[in-house]
Tab-separated table of C-alpha atoms and ligand atoms in Angstrom:
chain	number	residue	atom	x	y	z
A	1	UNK	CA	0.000	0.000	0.000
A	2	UNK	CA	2.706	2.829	-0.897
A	3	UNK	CA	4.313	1.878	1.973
A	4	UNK	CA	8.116	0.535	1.308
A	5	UNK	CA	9.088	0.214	5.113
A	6	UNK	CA	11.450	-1.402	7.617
A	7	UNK	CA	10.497	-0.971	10.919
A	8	UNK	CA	12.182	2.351	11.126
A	9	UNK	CA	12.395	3.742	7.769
A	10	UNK	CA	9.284	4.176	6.256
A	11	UNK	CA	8.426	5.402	2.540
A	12	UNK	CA	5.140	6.281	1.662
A	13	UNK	CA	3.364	7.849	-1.202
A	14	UNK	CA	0.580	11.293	-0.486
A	15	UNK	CA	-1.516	12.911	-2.225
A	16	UNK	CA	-3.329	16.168	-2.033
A	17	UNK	CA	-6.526	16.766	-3.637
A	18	UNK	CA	-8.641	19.582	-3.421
A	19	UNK	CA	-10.518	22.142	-5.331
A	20	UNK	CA	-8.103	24.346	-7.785
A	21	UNK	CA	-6.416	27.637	-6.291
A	22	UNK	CA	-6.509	26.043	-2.547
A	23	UNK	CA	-3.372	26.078	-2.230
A	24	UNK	CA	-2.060	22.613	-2.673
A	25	UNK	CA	1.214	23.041	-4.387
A	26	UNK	CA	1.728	26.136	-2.442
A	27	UNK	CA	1.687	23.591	1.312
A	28	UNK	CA	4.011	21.026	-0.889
A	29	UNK	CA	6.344	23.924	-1.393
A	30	UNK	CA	6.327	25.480	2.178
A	31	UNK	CA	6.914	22.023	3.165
A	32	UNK	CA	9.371	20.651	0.863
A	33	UNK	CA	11.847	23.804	-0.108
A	34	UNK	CA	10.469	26.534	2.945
A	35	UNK	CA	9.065	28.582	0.434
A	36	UNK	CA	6.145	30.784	-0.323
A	37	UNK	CA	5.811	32.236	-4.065
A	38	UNK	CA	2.782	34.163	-4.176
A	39	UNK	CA	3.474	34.277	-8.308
A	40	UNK	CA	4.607	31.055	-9.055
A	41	UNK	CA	2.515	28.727	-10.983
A	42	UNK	CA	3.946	25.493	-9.056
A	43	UNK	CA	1.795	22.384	-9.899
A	44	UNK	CA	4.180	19.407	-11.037
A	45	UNK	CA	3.290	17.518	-13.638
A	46	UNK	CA	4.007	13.614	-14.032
A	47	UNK	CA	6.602	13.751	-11.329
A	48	UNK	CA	6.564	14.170	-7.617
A	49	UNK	CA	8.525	16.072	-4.980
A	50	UNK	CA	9.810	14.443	-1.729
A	51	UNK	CA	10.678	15.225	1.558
A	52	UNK	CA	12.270	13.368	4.769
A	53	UNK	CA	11.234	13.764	8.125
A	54	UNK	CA	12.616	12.682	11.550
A	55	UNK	CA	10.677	11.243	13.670
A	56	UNK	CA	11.538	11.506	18.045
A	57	UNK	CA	11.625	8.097	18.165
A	58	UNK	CA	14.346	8.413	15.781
A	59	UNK	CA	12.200	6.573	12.771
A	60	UNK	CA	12.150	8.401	9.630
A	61	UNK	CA	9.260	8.971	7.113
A	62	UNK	CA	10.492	10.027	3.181
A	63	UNK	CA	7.250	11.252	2.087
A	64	UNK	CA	6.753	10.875	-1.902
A	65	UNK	CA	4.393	13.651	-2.832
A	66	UNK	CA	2.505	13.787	-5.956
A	67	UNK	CA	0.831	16.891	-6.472
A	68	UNK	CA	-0.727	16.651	-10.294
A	69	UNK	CA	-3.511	19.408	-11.525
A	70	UNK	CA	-5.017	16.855	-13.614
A	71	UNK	CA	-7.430	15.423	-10.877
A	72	UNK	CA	-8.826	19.199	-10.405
A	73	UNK	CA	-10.131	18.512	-13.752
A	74	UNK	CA	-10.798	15.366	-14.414
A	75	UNK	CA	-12.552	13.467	-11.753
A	76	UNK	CA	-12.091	10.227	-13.550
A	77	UNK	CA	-8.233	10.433	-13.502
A	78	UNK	CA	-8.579	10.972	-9.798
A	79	UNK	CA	-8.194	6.961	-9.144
A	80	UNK	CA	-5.306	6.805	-11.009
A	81	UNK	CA	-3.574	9.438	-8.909
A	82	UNK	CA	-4.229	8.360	-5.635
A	83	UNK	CA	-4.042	4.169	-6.037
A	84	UNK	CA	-0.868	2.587	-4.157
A	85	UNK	CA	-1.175	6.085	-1.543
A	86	UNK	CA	-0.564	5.567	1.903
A	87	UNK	CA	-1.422	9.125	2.748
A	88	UNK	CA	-4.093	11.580	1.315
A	89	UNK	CA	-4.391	15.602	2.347
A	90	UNK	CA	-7.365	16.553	1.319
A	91	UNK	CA	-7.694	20.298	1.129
A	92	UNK	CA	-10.000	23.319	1.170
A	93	UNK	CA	-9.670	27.203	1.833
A	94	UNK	CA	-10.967	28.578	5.292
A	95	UNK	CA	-12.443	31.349	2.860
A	96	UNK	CA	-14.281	29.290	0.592
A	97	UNK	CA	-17.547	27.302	1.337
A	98	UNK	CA	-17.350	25.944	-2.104
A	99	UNK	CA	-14.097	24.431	-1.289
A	100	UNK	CA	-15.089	22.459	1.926
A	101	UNK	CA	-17.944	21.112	-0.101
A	102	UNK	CA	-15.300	20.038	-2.635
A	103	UNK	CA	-13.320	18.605	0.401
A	104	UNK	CA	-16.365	16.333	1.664
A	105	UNK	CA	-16.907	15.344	-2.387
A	106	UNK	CA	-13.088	14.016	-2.096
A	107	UNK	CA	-13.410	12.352	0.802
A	108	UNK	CA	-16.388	10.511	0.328
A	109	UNK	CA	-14.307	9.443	-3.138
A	110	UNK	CA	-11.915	8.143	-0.736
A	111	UNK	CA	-13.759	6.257	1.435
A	112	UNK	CA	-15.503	4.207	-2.031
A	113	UNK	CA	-12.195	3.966	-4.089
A	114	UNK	CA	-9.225	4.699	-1.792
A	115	UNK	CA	-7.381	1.760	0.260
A	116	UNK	CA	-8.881	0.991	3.253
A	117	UNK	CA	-5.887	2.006	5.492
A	118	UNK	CA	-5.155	4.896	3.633
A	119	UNK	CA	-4.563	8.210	6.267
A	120	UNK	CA	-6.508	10.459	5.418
A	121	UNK	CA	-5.843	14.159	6.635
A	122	UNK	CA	-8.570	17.370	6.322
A	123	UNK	CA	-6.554	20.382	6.140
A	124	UNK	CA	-8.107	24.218	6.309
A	125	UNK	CA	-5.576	26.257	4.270
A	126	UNK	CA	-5.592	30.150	4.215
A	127	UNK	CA	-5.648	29.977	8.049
A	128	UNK	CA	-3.862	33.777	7.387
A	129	UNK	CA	-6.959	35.105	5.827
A	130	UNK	CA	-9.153	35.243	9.313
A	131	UNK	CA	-10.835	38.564	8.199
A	132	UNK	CA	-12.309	36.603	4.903
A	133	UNK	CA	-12.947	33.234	7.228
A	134	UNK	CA	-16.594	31.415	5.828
A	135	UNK	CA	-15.942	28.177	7.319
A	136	UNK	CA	-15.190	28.071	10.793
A	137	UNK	CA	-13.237	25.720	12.791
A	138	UNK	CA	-15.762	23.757	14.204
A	139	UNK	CA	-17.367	22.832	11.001
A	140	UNK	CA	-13.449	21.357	10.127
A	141	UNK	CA	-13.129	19.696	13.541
A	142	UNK	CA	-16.609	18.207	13.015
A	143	UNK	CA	-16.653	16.920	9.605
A	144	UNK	CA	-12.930	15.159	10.422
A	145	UNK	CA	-14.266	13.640	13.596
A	146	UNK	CA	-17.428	12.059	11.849
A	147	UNK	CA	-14.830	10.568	8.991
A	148	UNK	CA	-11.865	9.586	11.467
A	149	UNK	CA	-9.770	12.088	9.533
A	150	UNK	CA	-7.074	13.562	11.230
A	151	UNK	CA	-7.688	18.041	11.423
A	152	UNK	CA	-5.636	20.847	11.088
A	153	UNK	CA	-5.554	24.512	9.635
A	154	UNK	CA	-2.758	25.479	8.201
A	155	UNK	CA	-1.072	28.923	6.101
A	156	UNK	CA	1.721	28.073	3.527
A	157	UNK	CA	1.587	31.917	3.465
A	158	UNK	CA	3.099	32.186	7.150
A	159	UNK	CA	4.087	28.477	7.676
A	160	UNK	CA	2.124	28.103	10.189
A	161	UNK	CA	0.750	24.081	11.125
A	162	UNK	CA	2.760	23.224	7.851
A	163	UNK	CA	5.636	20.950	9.383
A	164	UNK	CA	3.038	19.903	12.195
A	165	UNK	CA	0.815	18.758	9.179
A	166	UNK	CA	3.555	16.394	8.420
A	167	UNK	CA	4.575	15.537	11.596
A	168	UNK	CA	0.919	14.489	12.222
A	169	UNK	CA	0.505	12.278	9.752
A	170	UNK	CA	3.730	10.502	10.522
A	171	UNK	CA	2.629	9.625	13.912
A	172	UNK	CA	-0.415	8.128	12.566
A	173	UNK	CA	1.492	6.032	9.700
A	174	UNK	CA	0.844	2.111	10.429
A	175	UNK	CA	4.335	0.522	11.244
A	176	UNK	CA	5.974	-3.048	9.996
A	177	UNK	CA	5.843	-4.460	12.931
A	178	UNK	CA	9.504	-6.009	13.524
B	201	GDP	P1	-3.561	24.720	-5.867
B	201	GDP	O1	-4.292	24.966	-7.143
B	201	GDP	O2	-4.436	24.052	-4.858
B	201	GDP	O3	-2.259	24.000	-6.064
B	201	GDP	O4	-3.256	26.171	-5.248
B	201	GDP	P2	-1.874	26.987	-5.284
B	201	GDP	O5	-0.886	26.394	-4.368
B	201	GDP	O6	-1.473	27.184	-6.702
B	201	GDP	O7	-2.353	28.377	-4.641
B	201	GDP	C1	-3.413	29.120	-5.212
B	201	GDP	C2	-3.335	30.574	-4.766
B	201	GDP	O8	-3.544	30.683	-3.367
B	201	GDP	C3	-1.980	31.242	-5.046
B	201	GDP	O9	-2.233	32.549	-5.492
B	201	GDP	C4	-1.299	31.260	-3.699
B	201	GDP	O10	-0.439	32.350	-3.576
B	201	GDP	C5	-2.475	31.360	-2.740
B	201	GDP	N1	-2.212	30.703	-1.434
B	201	GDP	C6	-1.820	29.433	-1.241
B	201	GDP	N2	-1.700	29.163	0.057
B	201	GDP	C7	-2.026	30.295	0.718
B	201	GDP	C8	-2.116	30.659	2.109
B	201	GDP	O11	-1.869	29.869	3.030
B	201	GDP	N3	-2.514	31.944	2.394
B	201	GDP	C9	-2.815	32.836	1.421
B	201	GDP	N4	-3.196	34.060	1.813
B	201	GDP	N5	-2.748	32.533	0.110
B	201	GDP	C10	-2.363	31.280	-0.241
B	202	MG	MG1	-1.488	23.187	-7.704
């Protein structure tokens, strides 16, 4: 299942999906290279980006991140994308009710198509933007609970929650046992 593991090194495959413009490639980037381009048209295309994190119990994740724009458009590629993933973000903006129904659409995809033990993660982007804020937090915390998703806003503008994001979902990552 995307996971190429011993019991301390794992490997895993994530995916991000999410309505256009919420900022997907923009977290990847934060994430991967500590960047925020407010310009830069970012998307990857075939290939994927990927980033190694240390865990405290000294285990390491090397997440492989595919972040394509074709499942924005075409829902029926969407399978393709996400089969053999250990890990799927699925993302709205705080600012957009449009994109939080987008989020549920994904996650409900997910639940039919995905692998079973797939973790999934709901993440709020646009956390920065509090003044323009149209979905509040308890409707996040809510909707996560009810799906067993694992919650958290985050801002690739500031940085802010974007390494906890990560972190998160590392911790939650079913281990080889030994
Ligand atoms: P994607 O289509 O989901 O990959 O979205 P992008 O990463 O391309 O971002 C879409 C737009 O939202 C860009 O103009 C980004 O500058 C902006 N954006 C992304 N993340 C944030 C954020 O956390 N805060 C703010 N204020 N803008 C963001
Ligand atoms: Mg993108």
């Amino acid at each position: 299942n995307g996971a190429v593991n011993d019991a301390k090194n794992l490997r895993v495959k994530l995916v991000l999906l999410g309505d256009s413009g919420v900022g997907k490639s923009c977290i990847v980037l934060r994430f991967v290279r500590g960047q925020f381009d407010p310009t830069s048209k970012v998307t990857i295309g075939a290939s994927f980006l990927s980033q190694t994190i240390a865990l405290q119990d000294s285990t390491t994740v090397k997440f492989e991140i595919w972040d394509t724009a074709g499942q924005e458009r075409y829902a029926a590629l969407a399978p393709l994308y996400y089969r053999g993933a250990a890990v799927a973000v699925v993302v709205y903006d705080i600012t957009s009710p449009e994109s939080f129904q987008k989020a549920q659409y994904w996650v409900k995809e997910l639940q039919k198509h995905g692998s079973p033990d797939m973790v999934m993660a709901l993440v709020g982007n646009k956390a920065d933007l509090q003044e323009n804020r149209e979905v509040t937090v308890q409707d996040g915390i809510d909707y996560a609970e009810k799906n067993g998703m694992f919650f958290i806003e985050t801002s690739a503008k500031t940085a802010d929650n974007i390494n906890q994001l990560f972190e998160e979902i590392a911790k939650r990552l079913p281990r080889p046992t030994p």
